[in-house]
Backbone as ProteinMPNN parsed JSONL, in Angstrom:
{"seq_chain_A": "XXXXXXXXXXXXXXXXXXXXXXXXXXXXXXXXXXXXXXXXXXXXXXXXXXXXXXXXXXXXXXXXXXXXXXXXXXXXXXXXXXXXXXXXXX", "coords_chain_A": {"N_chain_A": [[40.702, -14.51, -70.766], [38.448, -12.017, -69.752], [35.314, -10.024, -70.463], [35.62, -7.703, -69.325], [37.952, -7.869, -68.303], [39.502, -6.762, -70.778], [38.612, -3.787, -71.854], [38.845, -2.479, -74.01], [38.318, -3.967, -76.626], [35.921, -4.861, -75.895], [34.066, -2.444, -75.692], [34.994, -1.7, -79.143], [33.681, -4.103, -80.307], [30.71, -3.701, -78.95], [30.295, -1.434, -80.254], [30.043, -1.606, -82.986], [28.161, -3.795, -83.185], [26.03, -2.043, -82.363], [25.916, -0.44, -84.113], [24.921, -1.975, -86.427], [22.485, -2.455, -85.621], [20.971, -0.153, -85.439], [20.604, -0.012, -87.89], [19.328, -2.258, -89.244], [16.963, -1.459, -88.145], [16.517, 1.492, -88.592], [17.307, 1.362, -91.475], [16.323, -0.629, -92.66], [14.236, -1.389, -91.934], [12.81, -3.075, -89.689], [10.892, -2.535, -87.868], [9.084, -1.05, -88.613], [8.848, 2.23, -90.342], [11.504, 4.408, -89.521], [11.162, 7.752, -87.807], [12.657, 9.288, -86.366], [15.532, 8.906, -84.023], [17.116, 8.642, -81.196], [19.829, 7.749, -79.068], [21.769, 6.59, -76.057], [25.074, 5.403, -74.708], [25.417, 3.876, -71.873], [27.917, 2.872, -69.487], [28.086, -0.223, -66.99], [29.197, -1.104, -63.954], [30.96, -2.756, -64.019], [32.217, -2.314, -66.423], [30.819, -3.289, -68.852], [28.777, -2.345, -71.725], [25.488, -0.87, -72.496], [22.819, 0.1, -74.169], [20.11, 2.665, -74.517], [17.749, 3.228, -76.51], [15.658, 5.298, -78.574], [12.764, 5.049, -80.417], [10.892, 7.241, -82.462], [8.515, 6.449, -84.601], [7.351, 6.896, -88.2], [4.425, 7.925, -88.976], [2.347, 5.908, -90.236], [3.575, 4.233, -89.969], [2.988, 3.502, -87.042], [1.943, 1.688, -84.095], [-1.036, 0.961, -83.41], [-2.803, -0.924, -81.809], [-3.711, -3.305, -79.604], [-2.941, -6.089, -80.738], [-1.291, -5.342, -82.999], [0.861, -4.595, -81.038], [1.176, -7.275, -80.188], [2.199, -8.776, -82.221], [4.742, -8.02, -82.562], [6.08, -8.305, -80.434], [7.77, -11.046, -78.24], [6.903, -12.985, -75.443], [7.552, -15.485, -74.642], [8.76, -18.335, -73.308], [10.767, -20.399, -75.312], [10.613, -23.302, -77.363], [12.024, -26.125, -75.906], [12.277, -28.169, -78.001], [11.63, -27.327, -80.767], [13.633, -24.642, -80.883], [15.963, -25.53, -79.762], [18.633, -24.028, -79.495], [17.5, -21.323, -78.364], [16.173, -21.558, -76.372], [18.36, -22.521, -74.868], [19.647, -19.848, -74.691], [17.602, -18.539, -72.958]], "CA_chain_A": [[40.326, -13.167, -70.353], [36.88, -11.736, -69.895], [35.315, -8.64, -70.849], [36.146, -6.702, -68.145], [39.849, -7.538, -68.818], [39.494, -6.024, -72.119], [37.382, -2.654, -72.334], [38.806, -2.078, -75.448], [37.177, -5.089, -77.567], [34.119, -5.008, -75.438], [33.317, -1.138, -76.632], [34.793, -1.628, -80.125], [32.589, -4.871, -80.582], [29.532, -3.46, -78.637], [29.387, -0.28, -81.126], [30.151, -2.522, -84.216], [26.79, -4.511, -82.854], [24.669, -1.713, -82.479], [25.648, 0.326, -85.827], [24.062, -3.089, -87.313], [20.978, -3.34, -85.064], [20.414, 1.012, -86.116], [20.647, 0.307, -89.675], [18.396, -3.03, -88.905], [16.027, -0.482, -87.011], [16.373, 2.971, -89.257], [17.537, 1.152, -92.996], [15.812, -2.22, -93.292], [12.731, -0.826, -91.513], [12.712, -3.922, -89.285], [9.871, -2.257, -86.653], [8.7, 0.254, -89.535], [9.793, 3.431, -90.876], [11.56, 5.736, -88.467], [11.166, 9.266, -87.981], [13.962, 10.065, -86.06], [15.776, 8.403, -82.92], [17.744, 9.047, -80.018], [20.341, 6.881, -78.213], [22.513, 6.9, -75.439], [25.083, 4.543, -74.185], [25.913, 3.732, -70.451], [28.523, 1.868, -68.792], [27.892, -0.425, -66.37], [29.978, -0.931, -62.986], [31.852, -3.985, -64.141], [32.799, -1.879, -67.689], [29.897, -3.346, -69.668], [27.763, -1.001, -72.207], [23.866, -1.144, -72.965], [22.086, 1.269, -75.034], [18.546, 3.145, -74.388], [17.271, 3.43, -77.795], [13.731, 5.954, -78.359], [12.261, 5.066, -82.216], [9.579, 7.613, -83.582], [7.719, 5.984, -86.079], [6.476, 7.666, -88.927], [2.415, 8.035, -88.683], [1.492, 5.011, -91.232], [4.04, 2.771, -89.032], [2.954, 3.519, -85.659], [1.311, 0.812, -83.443], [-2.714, 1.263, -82.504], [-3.844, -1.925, -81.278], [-2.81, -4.781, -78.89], [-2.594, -7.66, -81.756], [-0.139, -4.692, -83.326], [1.932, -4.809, -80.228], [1.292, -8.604, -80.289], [3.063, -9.074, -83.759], [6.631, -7.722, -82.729], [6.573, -8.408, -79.274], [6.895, -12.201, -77.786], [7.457, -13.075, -73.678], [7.197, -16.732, -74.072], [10.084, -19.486, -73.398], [10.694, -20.962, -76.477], [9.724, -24.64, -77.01], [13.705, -26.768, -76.675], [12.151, -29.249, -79.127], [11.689, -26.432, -81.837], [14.571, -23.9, -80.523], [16.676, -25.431, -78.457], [19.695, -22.793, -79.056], [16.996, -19.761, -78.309], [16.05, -22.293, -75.31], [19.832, -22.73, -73.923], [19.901, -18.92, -74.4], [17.44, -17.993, -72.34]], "C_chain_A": [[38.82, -12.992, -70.496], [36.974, -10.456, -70.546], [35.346, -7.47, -69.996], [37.846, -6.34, -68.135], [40.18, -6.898, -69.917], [38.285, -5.231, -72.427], [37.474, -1.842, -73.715], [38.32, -2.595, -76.654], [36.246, -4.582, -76.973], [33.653, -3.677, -76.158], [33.803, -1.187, -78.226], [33.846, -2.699, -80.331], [30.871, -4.384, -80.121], [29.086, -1.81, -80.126], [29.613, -0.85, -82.863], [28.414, -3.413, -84.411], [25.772, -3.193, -82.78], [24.456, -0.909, -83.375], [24.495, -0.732, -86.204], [22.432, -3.08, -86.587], [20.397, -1.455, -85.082], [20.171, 0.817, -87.492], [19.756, -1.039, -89.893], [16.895, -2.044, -88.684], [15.617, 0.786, -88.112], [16.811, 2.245, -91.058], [16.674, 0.365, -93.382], [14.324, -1.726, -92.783], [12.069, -2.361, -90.525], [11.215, -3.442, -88.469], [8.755, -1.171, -87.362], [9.184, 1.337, -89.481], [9.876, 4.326, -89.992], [11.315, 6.705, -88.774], [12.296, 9.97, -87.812], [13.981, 8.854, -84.917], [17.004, 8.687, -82.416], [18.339, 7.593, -79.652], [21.376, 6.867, -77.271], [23.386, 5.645, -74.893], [25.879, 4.947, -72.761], [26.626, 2.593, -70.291], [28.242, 1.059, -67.336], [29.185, -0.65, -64.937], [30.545, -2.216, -63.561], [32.043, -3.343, -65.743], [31.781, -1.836, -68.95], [28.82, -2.282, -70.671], [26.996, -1.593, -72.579], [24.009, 0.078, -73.118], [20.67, 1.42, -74.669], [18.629, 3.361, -75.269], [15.95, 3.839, -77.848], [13.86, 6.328, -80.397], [11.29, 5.991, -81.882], [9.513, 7.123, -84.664], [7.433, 6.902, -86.807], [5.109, 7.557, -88.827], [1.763, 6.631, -89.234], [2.174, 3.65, -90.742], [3.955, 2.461, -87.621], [1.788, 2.448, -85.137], [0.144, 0.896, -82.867], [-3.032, 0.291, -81.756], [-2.945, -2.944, -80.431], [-2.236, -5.786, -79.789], [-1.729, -6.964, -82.991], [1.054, -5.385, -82.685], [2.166, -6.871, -80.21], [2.795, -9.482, -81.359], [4.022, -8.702, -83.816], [6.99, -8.053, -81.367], [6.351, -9.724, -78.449], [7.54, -12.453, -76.207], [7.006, -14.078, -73.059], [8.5, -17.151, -73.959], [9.823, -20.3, -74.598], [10.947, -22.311, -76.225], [11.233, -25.281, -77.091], [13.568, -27.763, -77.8], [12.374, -28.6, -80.554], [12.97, -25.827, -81.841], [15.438, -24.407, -79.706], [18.048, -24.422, -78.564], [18.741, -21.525, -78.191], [16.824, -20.029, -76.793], [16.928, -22.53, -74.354], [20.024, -21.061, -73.707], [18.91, -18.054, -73.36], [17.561, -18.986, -70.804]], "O_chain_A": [[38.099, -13.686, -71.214], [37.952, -9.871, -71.011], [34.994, -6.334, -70.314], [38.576, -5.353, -68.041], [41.319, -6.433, -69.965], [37.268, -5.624, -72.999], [36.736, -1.04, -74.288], [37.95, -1.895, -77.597], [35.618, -3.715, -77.58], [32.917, -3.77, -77.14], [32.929, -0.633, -78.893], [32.789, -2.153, -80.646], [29.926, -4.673, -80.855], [28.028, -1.426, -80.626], [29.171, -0.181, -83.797], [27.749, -3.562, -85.436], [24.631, -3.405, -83.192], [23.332, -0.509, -83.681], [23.314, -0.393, -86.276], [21.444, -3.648, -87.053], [19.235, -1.38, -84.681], [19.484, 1.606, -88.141], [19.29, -0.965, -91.03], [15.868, -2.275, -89.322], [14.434, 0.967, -88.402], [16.398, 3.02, -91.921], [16.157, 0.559, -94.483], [13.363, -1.818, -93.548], [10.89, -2.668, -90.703], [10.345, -4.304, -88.599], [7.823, -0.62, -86.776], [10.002, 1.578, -88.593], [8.938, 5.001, -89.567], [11.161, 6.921, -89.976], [12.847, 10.821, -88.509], [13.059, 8.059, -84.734], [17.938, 8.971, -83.165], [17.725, 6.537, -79.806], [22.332, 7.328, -77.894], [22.676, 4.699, -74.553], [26.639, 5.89, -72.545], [26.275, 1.5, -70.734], [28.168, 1.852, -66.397], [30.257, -0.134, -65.254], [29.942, -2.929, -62.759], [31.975, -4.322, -66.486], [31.718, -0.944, -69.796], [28.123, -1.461, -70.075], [27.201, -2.718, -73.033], [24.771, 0.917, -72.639], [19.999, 0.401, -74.503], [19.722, 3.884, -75.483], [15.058, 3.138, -77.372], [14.441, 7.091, -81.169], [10.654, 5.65, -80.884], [10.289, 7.281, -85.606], [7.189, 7.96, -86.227], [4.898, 6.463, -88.302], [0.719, 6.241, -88.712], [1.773, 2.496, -90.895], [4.541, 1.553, -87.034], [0.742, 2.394, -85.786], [0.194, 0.916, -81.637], [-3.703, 0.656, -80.79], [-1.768, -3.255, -80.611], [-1.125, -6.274, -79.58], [-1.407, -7.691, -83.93], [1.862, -6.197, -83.136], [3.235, -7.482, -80.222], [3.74, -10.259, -81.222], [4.609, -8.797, -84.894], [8.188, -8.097, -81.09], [5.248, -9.902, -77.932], [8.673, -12.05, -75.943], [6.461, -14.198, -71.962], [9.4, -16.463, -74.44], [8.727, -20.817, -74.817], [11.413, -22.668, -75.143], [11.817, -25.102, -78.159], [14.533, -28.153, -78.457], [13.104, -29.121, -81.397], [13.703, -26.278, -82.721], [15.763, -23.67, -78.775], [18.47, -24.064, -77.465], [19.358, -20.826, -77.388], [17.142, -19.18, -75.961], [16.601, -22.733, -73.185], [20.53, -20.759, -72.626], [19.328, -16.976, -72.939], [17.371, -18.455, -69.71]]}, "name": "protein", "num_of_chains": 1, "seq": "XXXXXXXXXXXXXXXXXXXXXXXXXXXXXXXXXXXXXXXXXXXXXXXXXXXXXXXXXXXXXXXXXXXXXXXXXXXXXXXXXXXXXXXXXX"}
């Protein structure tokens, strides 16, 4: 079966995954300390759900500079010699 055949796993597993990646986000302070945040989820036409997620930072964790944004954000292909799982995944 896929996940289309089963919309009842796919949404209990998808909101099981993104409790963990809020409490990643808003507990652990993975991106720095929230303020508040907003999220909504949508279904897609084949059943699927993604989330829009909007962090406010608090003031002393918010991002000024490019080599900020640099330091959480990467949009290379990872090397298969080093990564090759991260490498098969993308």
């Amino acid at each position: 079966q896929t996940a289309v055949d089963r919309p009842d796993l796919t949404a209990r597993v998808f909101h099981m995954k993104l409790r963990e990646l809020l409490k990643d986000l808003c507990e652990k302070h993975c991106l720095g300390k929230v303020a508040a945040y907003v999220y909504i989820i949508e279904f897609q036409k084949r059943g699927l759900p993604h989330a829009h997620i909007l962090l406010i930072l608090s003031q002393d964790s918010k991002l000024h500079s490019a080599d900020d944004y640099d330091s959480i954000v990467s949009a290379e292909i990872p090397d298969p010699n080093i990564h090759p799982l991260a490498y098969e995944t993308v």
